[in-house]
Coordinates of C-alpha atoms in Angstrom, one line a residue:
M7 CA 2.5 -81.0 -144.7
K8 CA 4.0 -81.1 -147.7
N9 CA 7.9 -81.9 -148.7
N10 CA 10.1 -79.6 -150.8
S11 CA 10.1 -81.4 -154.2
S12 CA 5.6 -81.3 -154.1
L13 CA 5.7 -77.3 -154.0
C14 CA 3.7 -76.3 -156.1
W15 CA 3.9 -72.5 -155.4
A16 CA 1.5 -71.9 -159.5
D17 CA -1.5 -72.8 -156.6
V18 CA -0.7 -70.3 -154.5
N19 CA -0.1 -67.4 -157.1
R20 CA -2.1 -64.4 -156.0
E21 CA -2.2 -61.0 -158.2
A22 CA -3.0 -57.5 -155.8
P23 CA -6.5 -57.1 -155.0
A24 CA -8.1 -54.0 -156.7
W25 CA -9.0 -53.2 -152.9
F26 CA -5.3 -52.2 -152.4
R27 CA -4.9 -51.2 -155.2
D28 CA -6.7 -47.5 -154.9
A29 CA -5.7 -48.0 -151.5
K30 CA -2.9 -46.5 -152.2
F31 CA -1.6 -45.2 -148.8
G32 CA -1.2 -47.2 -145.5
L33 CA 0.5 -46.7 -141.6
F34 CA 2.8 -49.5 -139.3
F35 CA 3.0 -48.4 -135.7
H36 CA 6.2 -50.3 -134.2
L37 CA 5.9 -51.0 -130.4
G38 CA 6.9 -53.6 -128.7
P39 CA 9.5 -53.7 -125.2
Y40 CA 12.1 -51.7 -127.0
S41 CA 10.0 -49.0 -126.5
V42 CA 10.6 -48.7 -122.7
P43 CA 14.2 -48.1 -123.5
A44 CA 13.8 -46.0 -126.4
Y45 CA 17.6 -45.7 -126.9
E46 CA 18.7 -45.7 -130.9
N47 CA 15.6 -48.1 -132.7
E48 CA 14.3 -51.0 -132.4
W49 CA 16.9 -53.2 -132.6
Y50 CA 18.3 -52.6 -128.9
S51 CA 16.9 -55.0 -127.8
R52 CA 20.1 -57.4 -129.8
N53 CA 22.0 -54.0 -130.0
M54 CA 22.3 -54.5 -125.9
Y55 CA 23.8 -57.9 -125.8
A56 CA 26.8 -57.0 -128.0
K57 CA 29.1 -56.2 -125.7
G58 CA 30.7 -52.7 -126.4
S59 CA 27.8 -51.1 -129.1
S60 CA 26.6 -48.0 -127.7
Q61 CA 23.2 -49.6 -126.8
N62 CA 25.2 -51.9 -124.9
L63 CA 27.2 -49.2 -122.6
Y64 CA 23.5 -47.0 -122.4
H65 CA 21.9 -50.4 -120.8
I66 CA 24.6 -51.0 -118.7
K67 CA 25.1 -47.2 -117.9
T68 CA 21.0 -47.6 -116.8
Y69 CA 19.7 -50.3 -115.8
G70 CA 23.0 -52.6 -114.4
P71 CA 24.7 -55.3 -116.4
L72 CA 23.3 -57.6 -118.6
D73 CA 22.9 -60.8 -115.5
K74 CA 20.7 -58.9 -113.1
F75 CA 18.6 -56.6 -115.7
G76 CA 18.0 -58.5 -119.6
Y77 CA 15.0 -58.3 -122.1
K78 CA 12.9 -59.1 -120.5
D79 CA 12.7 -57.2 -117.6
F80 CA 12.2 -54.2 -120.2
Y81 CA 7.9 -56.4 -119.9
S82 CA 7.3 -55.0 -116.3
M83 CA 7.8 -51.7 -118.0
F84 CA 6.0 -52.1 -121.3
R85 CA 2.5 -51.2 -119.5
C86 CA 0.6 -49.3 -122.2
E87 CA -1.6 -47.5 -120.3
K88 CA -2.4 -44.6 -122.2
F89 CA -3.0 -47.4 -125.1
D90 CA -6.3 -46.4 -127.6
P91 CA -7.5 -48.9 -129.7
D92 CA -10.5 -45.6 -131.1
E93 CA -7.9 -43.4 -130.4
W94 CA -5.3 -45.7 -133.0
A95 CA -7.9 -45.8 -135.4
E96 CA -9.3 -42.3 -135.1
L97 CA -6.1 -41.0 -136.1
V98 CA -5.6 -43.6 -139.3
V99 CA -8.8 -41.9 -140.4
R100 CA -7.6 -38.3 -139.6
S101 CA -4.0 -39.6 -141.1
G102 CA -5.7 -41.4 -144.6
A103 CA -4.2 -44.3 -144.1
K104 CA -6.7 -46.9 -145.4
Y105 CA -4.8 -49.9 -143.8
A106 CA -3.2 -49.9 -140.5
G107 CA -2.1 -52.7 -138.0
P108 CA 1.1 -52.7 -135.3
V109 CA 3.5 -54.7 -135.7
T110 CA 2.8 -58.7 -135.3
E111 CA 5.7 -59.6 -134.1
H112 CA 9.0 -57.6 -134.5
A113 CA 12.7 -59.9 -133.4
D114 CA 12.2 -60.0 -129.8
N115 CA 10.3 -63.1 -129.7
F116 CA 7.3 -60.3 -128.2
S117 CA 4.5 -61.5 -129.1
M118 CA 1.9 -58.5 -129.7
W119 CA -1.8 -60.3 -129.7
N120 CA -3.3 -63.1 -126.9
S121 CA -1.3 -65.9 -128.3
Q122 CA -1.8 -69.6 -127.2
V123 CA 1.6 -70.5 -129.2
N124 CA 3.4 -69.3 -127.8
P125 CA 3.0 -67.7 -124.3
V126 CA 5.2 -64.6 -124.0
N127 CA 3.2 -62.1 -125.5
C128 CA 1.1 -59.0 -124.8
V129 CA -2.1 -60.4 -122.4
N130 CA 1.0 -62.6 -120.6
Y131 CA 3.6 -60.2 -119.8
G132 CA 3.9 -56.7 -119.7
P133 CA 0.6 -54.0 -121.0
K134 CA -1.9 -57.9 -120.1
R135 CA -3.6 -56.7 -123.1
D136 CA -4.4 -58.5 -126.7
I137 CA -3.3 -55.1 -128.7
T138 CA -3.5 -56.6 -131.8
G139 CA -7.1 -57.7 -131.1
E140 CA -8.4 -54.3 -130.4
C141 CA -6.6 -52.3 -132.7
V142 CA -8.6 -55.0 -135.5
K143 CA -12.0 -54.0 -133.6
A144 CA -11.9 -50.6 -133.8
F145 CA -9.6 -50.1 -137.1
R146 CA -12.5 -52.5 -138.7
E147 CA -15.3 -50.7 -137.6
R148 CA -13.9 -46.9 -139.3
G149 CA -13.8 -50.1 -142.4
I150 CA -9.6 -50.2 -142.1
K151 CA -8.4 -52.6 -143.4
I152 CA -5.9 -55.1 -141.6
L153 CA -2.3 -54.8 -142.4
S154 CA 0.1 -58.1 -139.8
T155 CA 3.6 -57.2 -139.7
F156 CA 5.9 -60.2 -139.2
H157 CA 10.1 -59.4 -138.3
H158 CA 10.1 -63.1 -136.7
Q159 CA 12.6 -64.5 -138.1
W160 CA 15.1 -62.2 -137.8
L161 CA 14.5 -64.2 -133.1
W162 CA 16.9 -66.9 -135.3
G163 CA 20.3 -65.6 -133.4
W164 CA 19.5 -62.3 -132.5
F165 CA 20.2 -62.1 -128.6
M166 CA 23.3 -63.9 -129.3
S167 CA 25.5 -62.2 -126.3
T168 CA 29.5 -62.3 -126.5
D169 CA 28.8 -61.9 -122.5
N170 CA 28.9 -64.7 -121.1
E171 CA 27.2 -63.9 -117.3
A172 CA 24.3 -62.5 -120.1
D173 CA 20.8 -63.4 -118.9
V174 CA 20.0 -65.2 -122.3
Y175 CA 21.8 -67.6 -122.3
V176 CA 19.8 -69.1 -118.5
P177 CA 18.4 -72.5 -119.9
E178 CA 14.9 -71.0 -117.9
N179 CA 14.9 -68.4 -120.2
E180 CA 14.2 -69.8 -123.5
K181 CA 11.4 -69.7 -124.2
F182 CA 12.1 -65.2 -123.2
Y183 CA 15.1 -64.9 -126.1
G184 CA 14.8 -68.7 -127.7
K185 CA 17.8 -70.7 -128.0
A186 CA 21.1 -69.7 -127.1
L187 CA 23.0 -69.6 -131.0
P188 CA 26.2 -69.7 -131.4
L189 CA 27.4 -65.9 -132.4
E190 CA 28.0 -66.1 -136.3
T191 CA 23.4 -67.3 -136.8
N192 CA 23.4 -63.8 -136.1
R193 CA 24.2 -63.2 -139.4
Y194 CA 21.8 -62.1 -142.6
I195 CA 22.5 -65.5 -143.5
P196 CA 24.5 -67.6 -141.3
Y197 CA 25.8 -71.0 -142.3
R198 CA 23.0 -73.0 -140.2
L199 CA 19.8 -71.8 -141.0
P200 CA 16.5 -72.3 -138.5
D201 CA 15.6 -76.1 -137.6
D202 CA 12.0 -77.8 -138.4
E203 CA 11.1 -76.6 -133.9
F204 CA 12.1 -72.9 -135.0
N205 CA 10.3 -73.0 -138.4
T206 CA 7.4 -75.0 -137.1
M207 CA 6.9 -72.1 -134.4
W208 CA 7.1 -69.3 -137.8
R209 CA 4.3 -70.1 -139.5
N210 CA 2.4 -70.9 -136.7
K211 CA 2.9 -68.2 -134.7
V212 CA 1.6 -66.9 -138.4
I213 CA -1.3 -69.3 -138.5
E214 CA -2.8 -68.3 -136.1
V215 CA -3.0 -64.5 -136.5
I216 CA -5.0 -65.3 -139.6
D217 CA -7.5 -67.9 -137.2
K218 CA -7.3 -65.3 -135.1
Y219 CA -8.0 -62.1 -136.8
S220 CA -8.4 -62.8 -140.7
P221 CA -5.2 -59.9 -141.6
D222 CA -5.9 -58.3 -145.0
V223 CA -2.3 -57.8 -145.6
L224 CA 0.3 -59.7 -144.1
Y225 CA 3.9 -58.5 -144.4
F226 CA 6.8 -60.0 -143.8
D227 CA 10.0 -58.4 -143.5
S228 CA 12.7 -59.3 -144.8
R229 CA 15.2 -62.9 -143.4
A230 CA 12.3 -64.8 -144.9
N231 CA 14.6 -66.1 -147.2
I232 CA 16.4 -68.2 -145.0
I233 CA 12.7 -69.6 -143.4
G234 CA 12.4 -73.4 -144.6
E235 CA 10.6 -73.7 -148.3
R236 CA 8.3 -76.1 -146.7
Y237 CA 6.7 -73.2 -143.6
K238 CA 6.8 -70.6 -146.1
Y239 CA 4.9 -71.8 -148.7
E240 CA 2.6 -73.5 -145.8
V241 CA 1.5 -70.2 -144.3
V242 CA 0.9 -68.8 -148.1
D243 CA -0.6 -72.3 -148.7
Y244 CA -3.1 -71.4 -145.4
Y245 CA -3.8 -67.9 -145.8
Y246 CA -5.1 -67.6 -149.2
N247 CA -6.9 -71.4 -150.3
I248 CA -7.3 -73.4 -146.5
S249 CA -8.3 -70.2 -144.8
N250 CA -10.4 -69.0 -147.8
N251 CA -9.4 -65.3 -147.8
S252 CA -9.8 -64.3 -151.2
E253 CA -9.0 -60.4 -150.8
G254 CA -6.1 -61.1 -148.5
I255 CA -2.6 -60.2 -150.3
I256 CA 1.2 -60.8 -148.8
T257 CA 4.2 -58.0 -149.2
Y258 CA 7.5 -59.1 -148.7
K259 CA 10.8 -58.0 -149.4
Q260 CA 13.7 -59.0 -152.0
E261 CA 14.1 -61.9 -153.1
D262 CA 12.3 -64.3 -150.5
F263 CA 9.9 -65.1 -151.3
P264 CA 8.7 -66.4 -155.0
D265 CA 8.1 -63.8 -157.6
N266 CA 4.3 -63.6 -157.8
I267 CA 2.8 -65.1 -155.1
G268 CA 2.1 -61.6 -154.1
V269 CA 3.5 -57.7 -153.8
L270 CA 7.2 -56.6 -153.0
D271 CA 7.9 -54.5 -150.9
I272 CA 10.8 -52.0 -151.6
E273 CA 11.6 -51.0 -147.8
C274 CA 12.8 -46.4 -147.3
G275 CA 13.3 -47.0 -150.7
R276 CA 11.3 -46.4 -154.8
F277 CA 11.9 -47.4 -158.4
S278 CA 13.3 -44.8 -160.6
T279 CA 10.2 -45.4 -163.0
A280 CA 6.8 -46.8 -163.1
K281 CA 6.7 -50.4 -163.0
S282 CA 3.7 -52.9 -165.2
F283 CA 3.4 -54.5 -162.1
P284 CA 1.7 -53.4 -157.9
W285 CA 4.8 -52.2 -155.6
Q286 CA 4.5 -50.7 -151.4
T287 CA 7.2 -48.9 -150.3
D288 CA 7.6 -49.1 -146.2
N289 CA 8.9 -46.2 -145.5
R290 CA 8.9 -44.1 -141.8
L291 CA 7.9 -40.8 -140.8
E292 CA 11.0 -41.3 -137.4
D293 CA 13.0 -39.1 -139.0
N294 CA 15.7 -40.6 -136.3
I295 CA 17.7 -43.7 -138.5
T296 CA 14.7 -46.1 -136.3
W297 CA 11.5 -46.9 -136.2
C298 CA 10.2 -47.6 -133.2
M299 CA 9.7 -44.5 -130.9
V300 CA 13.4 -42.9 -129.0
Q301 CA 14.5 -40.0 -127.2
N302 CA 14.4 -36.9 -128.8
P303 CA 12.0 -38.0 -131.3
K304 CA 12.5 -36.4 -135.3
Y305 CA 10.4 -36.0 -137.5
K306 CA 10.4 -35.9 -141.7
P307 CA 8.3 -32.9 -142.5
A308 CA 4.1 -33.7 -144.1
V309 CA 5.7 -31.8 -147.4
E310 CA 8.5 -34.7 -147.9
I311 CA 6.0 -38.2 -147.4
V312 CA 3.0 -36.0 -149.6
H313 CA 5.7 -36.0 -152.3
Q314 CA 6.5 -39.0 -151.5
L315 CA 2.9 -40.5 -151.7
C316 CA 2.6 -39.1 -154.9
D317 CA 6.2 -40.1 -156.8
V318 CA 5.2 -43.5 -154.8
V319 CA 2.0 -43.7 -156.0
A320 CA 2.4 -42.3 -160.0
K321 CA 4.9 -45.7 -160.7
N322 CA 1.9 -47.6 -159.4
G323 CA 3.5 -48.3 -155.9
N324 CA 1.7 -47.9 -152.6
L325 CA 3.4 -45.8 -149.3
L326 CA 3.7 -48.0 -145.7
L327 CA 4.1 -45.6 -143.4
N328 CA 5.6 -46.6 -139.9
V329 CA 5.1 -43.9 -136.4
G330 CA 6.5 -45.2 -133.1
P331 CA 4.1 -44.8 -130.6
Y332 CA 5.6 -44.0 -126.3
A333 CA 6.2 -47.5 -124.9
D334 CA 2.4 -46.4 -123.4
G335 CA 0.7 -46.6 -125.8
S336 CA 0.6 -42.9 -127.1
F337 CA 2.1 -40.9 -129.8
H338 CA 3.9 -37.7 -130.1
P339 CA 2.3 -34.6 -130.4
E340 CA 4.4 -33.6 -133.3
A341 CA 3.7 -36.7 -135.0
K342 CA -0.2 -36.7 -134.6
Q343 CA -0.4 -32.7 -135.8
I344 CA 2.1 -34.4 -138.9
L345 CA 0.2 -37.2 -140.0
M346 CA -3.2 -34.8 -140.5
E347 CA -2.0 -32.7 -142.4
V348 CA -0.9 -35.4 -145.0
G349 CA -4.6 -36.7 -144.8
N350 CA -5.8 -33.1 -144.4
W351 CA -3.7 -33.1 -148.5
L352 CA -5.7 -35.9 -148.8
N353 CA -9.3 -34.8 -147.9
V354 CA -8.6 -31.8 -151.8
C355 CA -6.1 -34.2 -153.6
G356 CA -7.4 -37.4 -152.3
E357 CA -9.1 -38.1 -156.2
A358 CA -6.0 -37.3 -157.9
I359 CA -4.9 -40.6 -155.4
Y360 CA -7.2 -43.9 -153.8
A361 CA -8.0 -45.8 -156.8
T362 CA -5.5 -44.4 -159.5
R363 CA -3.7 -46.3 -162.1
P364 CA -0.3 -44.8 -164.0
Y365 CA -0.8 -43.0 -167.2
K366 CA 1.8 -43.7 -169.8
I367 CA 4.6 -41.1 -168.6
A368 CA 4.4 -41.1 -164.4
V369 CA 7.0 -38.1 -163.8
E370 CA 8.6 -35.1 -165.3
G371 CA 10.9 -32.1 -164.6
P372 CA 14.5 -31.7 -163.5
T373 CA 14.2 -33.5 -159.3
D374 CA 15.7 -37.1 -160.5
V375 CA 14.9 -40.1 -158.1
D376 CA 17.2 -43.4 -158.1
D377 CA 16.0 -46.9 -157.0
S378 CA 16.8 -47.4 -153.5
N379 CA 15.9 -49.6 -151.3
Y380 CA 17.6 -51.3 -147.7
D381 CA 18.7 -54.6 -149.7
V382 CA 20.9 -56.9 -148.6
N383 CA 24.1 -55.1 -149.1
R384 CA 22.7 -52.7 -146.6
I385 CA 21.3 -55.0 -144.4
N386 CA 25.0 -56.4 -143.9
K387 CA 26.5 -52.8 -143.1
Q388 CA 24.4 -52.4 -140.3
L389 CA 24.9 -56.3 -139.0
E390 CA 28.4 -55.8 -138.5
N391 CA 27.7 -52.0 -137.7
D392 CA 26.4 -52.5 -134.2
G393 CA 22.9 -52.9 -135.7
I394 CA 23.5 -48.7 -136.4
A395 CA 21.6 -48.5 -140.1
S396 CA 22.2 -46.5 -143.5
D397 CA 19.3 -43.9 -144.6
I398 CA 18.6 -43.7 -147.8
K399 CA 17.9 -40.0 -148.2
L400 CA 15.0 -38.0 -150.5
K401 CA 15.7 -35.2 -152.4
T402 CA 14.2 -32.2 -152.4
F403 CA 11.0 -31.8 -155.4
T404 CA 10.1 -28.4 -157.3
A405 CA 6.7 -26.6 -158.6
R406 CA 9.1 -28.5 -162.5
D407 CA 8.2 -31.9 -161.5
F408 CA 5.1 -33.5 -162.2
R409 CA 4.1 -37.1 -160.9
F410 CA 1.2 -38.6 -162.9
T411 CA -2.3 -40.0 -162.0
Q412 CA -5.1 -41.1 -164.0
K413 CA -8.8 -42.5 -163.5
G414 CA -11.5 -43.7 -165.9
D415 CA -11.5 -40.5 -168.8
A416 CA -9.2 -38.0 -165.8
I417 CA -5.8 -38.4 -166.1
F418 CA -4.3 -36.5 -162.7
A419 CA -1.2 -33.8 -163.1
I420 CA 0.5 -33.4 -159.4
A421 CA 2.7 -30.3 -159.6
L422 CA 5.1 -30.5 -156.0
G423 CA 5.7 -27.0 -155.8
W424 CA 3.2 -23.6 -156.7
P425 CA 5.6 -21.4 -159.1
Q426 CA 5.4 -18.4 -158.1
D427 CA 4.5 -16.9 -161.5
R428 CA 1.4 -19.1 -161.0
V429 CA 2.3 -20.2 -164.6
L430 CA 3.0 -24.3 -164.4
R431 CA 4.8 -25.5 -167.5
I432 CA 3.9 -29.2 -168.7
R433 CA 5.8 -30.7 -171.3
T434 CA 3.7 -34.2 -170.8
F435 CA 0.7 -32.1 -172.5
K436 CA 2.1 -30.4 -175.5
R437 CA 0.1 -30.5 -178.6
S438 CA 1.1 -33.2 -180.5
D439 CA -0.2 -36.3 -182.2
E440 CA 0.7 -39.2 -179.3
N441 CA -0.9 -36.3 -176.7
P442 CA -5.4 -36.0 -176.2
D443 CA -6.8 -32.6 -176.4
V444 CA -7.0 -30.8 -173.5
K445 CA -10.9 -29.6 -173.1
H446 CA -10.9 -28.3 -169.6
I447 CA -8.7 -28.5 -166.3
E448 CA -9.5 -28.4 -162.8
L449 CA -7.6 -27.4 -159.8
L450 CA -8.4 -29.9 -157.2
G451 CA -10.4 -28.3 -154.2
S452 CA -10.3 -24.3 -155.9
D453 CA -13.8 -22.9 -157.4
A454 CA -11.5 -20.7 -159.7
P455 CA -12.1 -21.6 -163.1
V456 CA -8.2 -22.0 -165.0
M457 CA -6.6 -20.9 -168.1
F458 CA -4.7 -22.7 -170.2
R459 CA -3.6 -23.1 -173.8
Q460 CA -1.7 -26.1 -175.5
T461 CA 1.5 -25.7 -177.4
D462 CA 3.7 -27.1 -179.7
S463 CA 6.2 -26.5 -176.0
Y464 CA 3.4 -26.6 -173.1
L465 CA 0.7 -26.7 -171.9
E466 CA 0.5 -23.7 -169.3
V467 CA -2.2 -23.7 -167.3
E468 CA -2.8 -19.7 -164.5
L469 CA -3.4 -20.1 -161.3
P470 CA -5.7 -19.2 -158.6
E471 CA -3.8 -15.7 -156.1
K472 CA -3.7 -18.4 -153.5
P473 CA -3.0 -22.3 -153.3
P474 CA -6.6 -25.0 -152.1
C475 CA -3.6 -26.8 -150.4
D476 CA -0.2 -26.3 -149.2
Y477 CA 2.4 -29.1 -150.1
A478 CA 1.4 -30.3 -153.6
H479 CA -0.9 -28.9 -156.2
A480 CA -3.3 -31.0 -158.3
L481 CA -5.1 -30.1 -161.7
K482 CA -7.7 -32.6 -163.1
L483 CA -7.4 -32.9 -167.3
H484 CA -10.8 -33.4 -169.5
V485 CA -9.7 -35.0 -173.2

């Protein structure tokens, strides 16, 4: 083991591999014992112990007092009896996503793999199945890259309560909830940082998943900044160098890891302009403020997902989209339908998305996109507000909004709407010494000839009577 003074982060620097930059779109799935109550959000495991919170009051009313029914008592109700890894894999394929995986462990100490490191796992409790392992097999059979997401740094101080009768304070329950810690340790940056025992467990869980499943992407949620630097270094070094995963990549949030060891992830946000470096945003299909299945779920329409994907890709990013299954392992029909609609759009316009790179100009149009991120300030606000998150709302785009990508000699102009007069006017490609001469234009998904003219004000493109697809429309410019 190296001490902090001997760590050389330059030895574990890694650029995003070509496959990741080409993939553009991934899916992940919040599924765990928190999916059983399905009340408000996946922070239920924490907030059910926060006296007076809405989830605490709901829990006591529905399941009883905390000394009689704790979070561990959901394990037997979490059965995943309808979980079908082949169905999950087919949904990923139909959606057009190229990498995917279930949440490997959330903040609740319940490992969603066959773990010998942590006895509290989905093989010993609940489903009695290796959810991660079965997904890995089904996904890889279909050429889907494997994503493993880790949120378990949040376990430090997660199960805290002012109710001294709560089951989290029963000594024999430590294996379920971790050490009983002072209440203040559930802050984003606690006054008491994790000890060596916690850091070691944090590291060993990740290394076990690397050894068992060889994931192509390791995703770390926020708050990894509290983990000891040596332990984080050992994970990165093991993944990149010792396990010899030459095509693997790590994604991380905020400043939780040093620059250049992987890909920065912007939670529920995006950049206003294109970046020179590859990045990722993770966001939700859910229109409730939750990452897991909840009672009476709401979902964002496919048009919003497609527009976000176009915006992110034009700015050198990937979109990682979450959808939460039911506790039985099945998906809501509406969620499945929306994902398939996104996939239908990609079947038509995927050439303008997959394996592209940003054009020198990324965006055009009247709709501004602000720099936004579910940052430390928002996380602290959530912690102080009984776990209730704030949301980042996305704006509605129009047919005057364009996103640009390129691949080889082709440039793609994606219109985020269909104009009523069937004429697209693109200022970015007006006739000038700086702009290329456009020789030919195709409308992806259409065999109709496309008439156009390049003027001193615009590239004017006449569209056919009917759009070839919904939501957004991709022009392939030959220059």
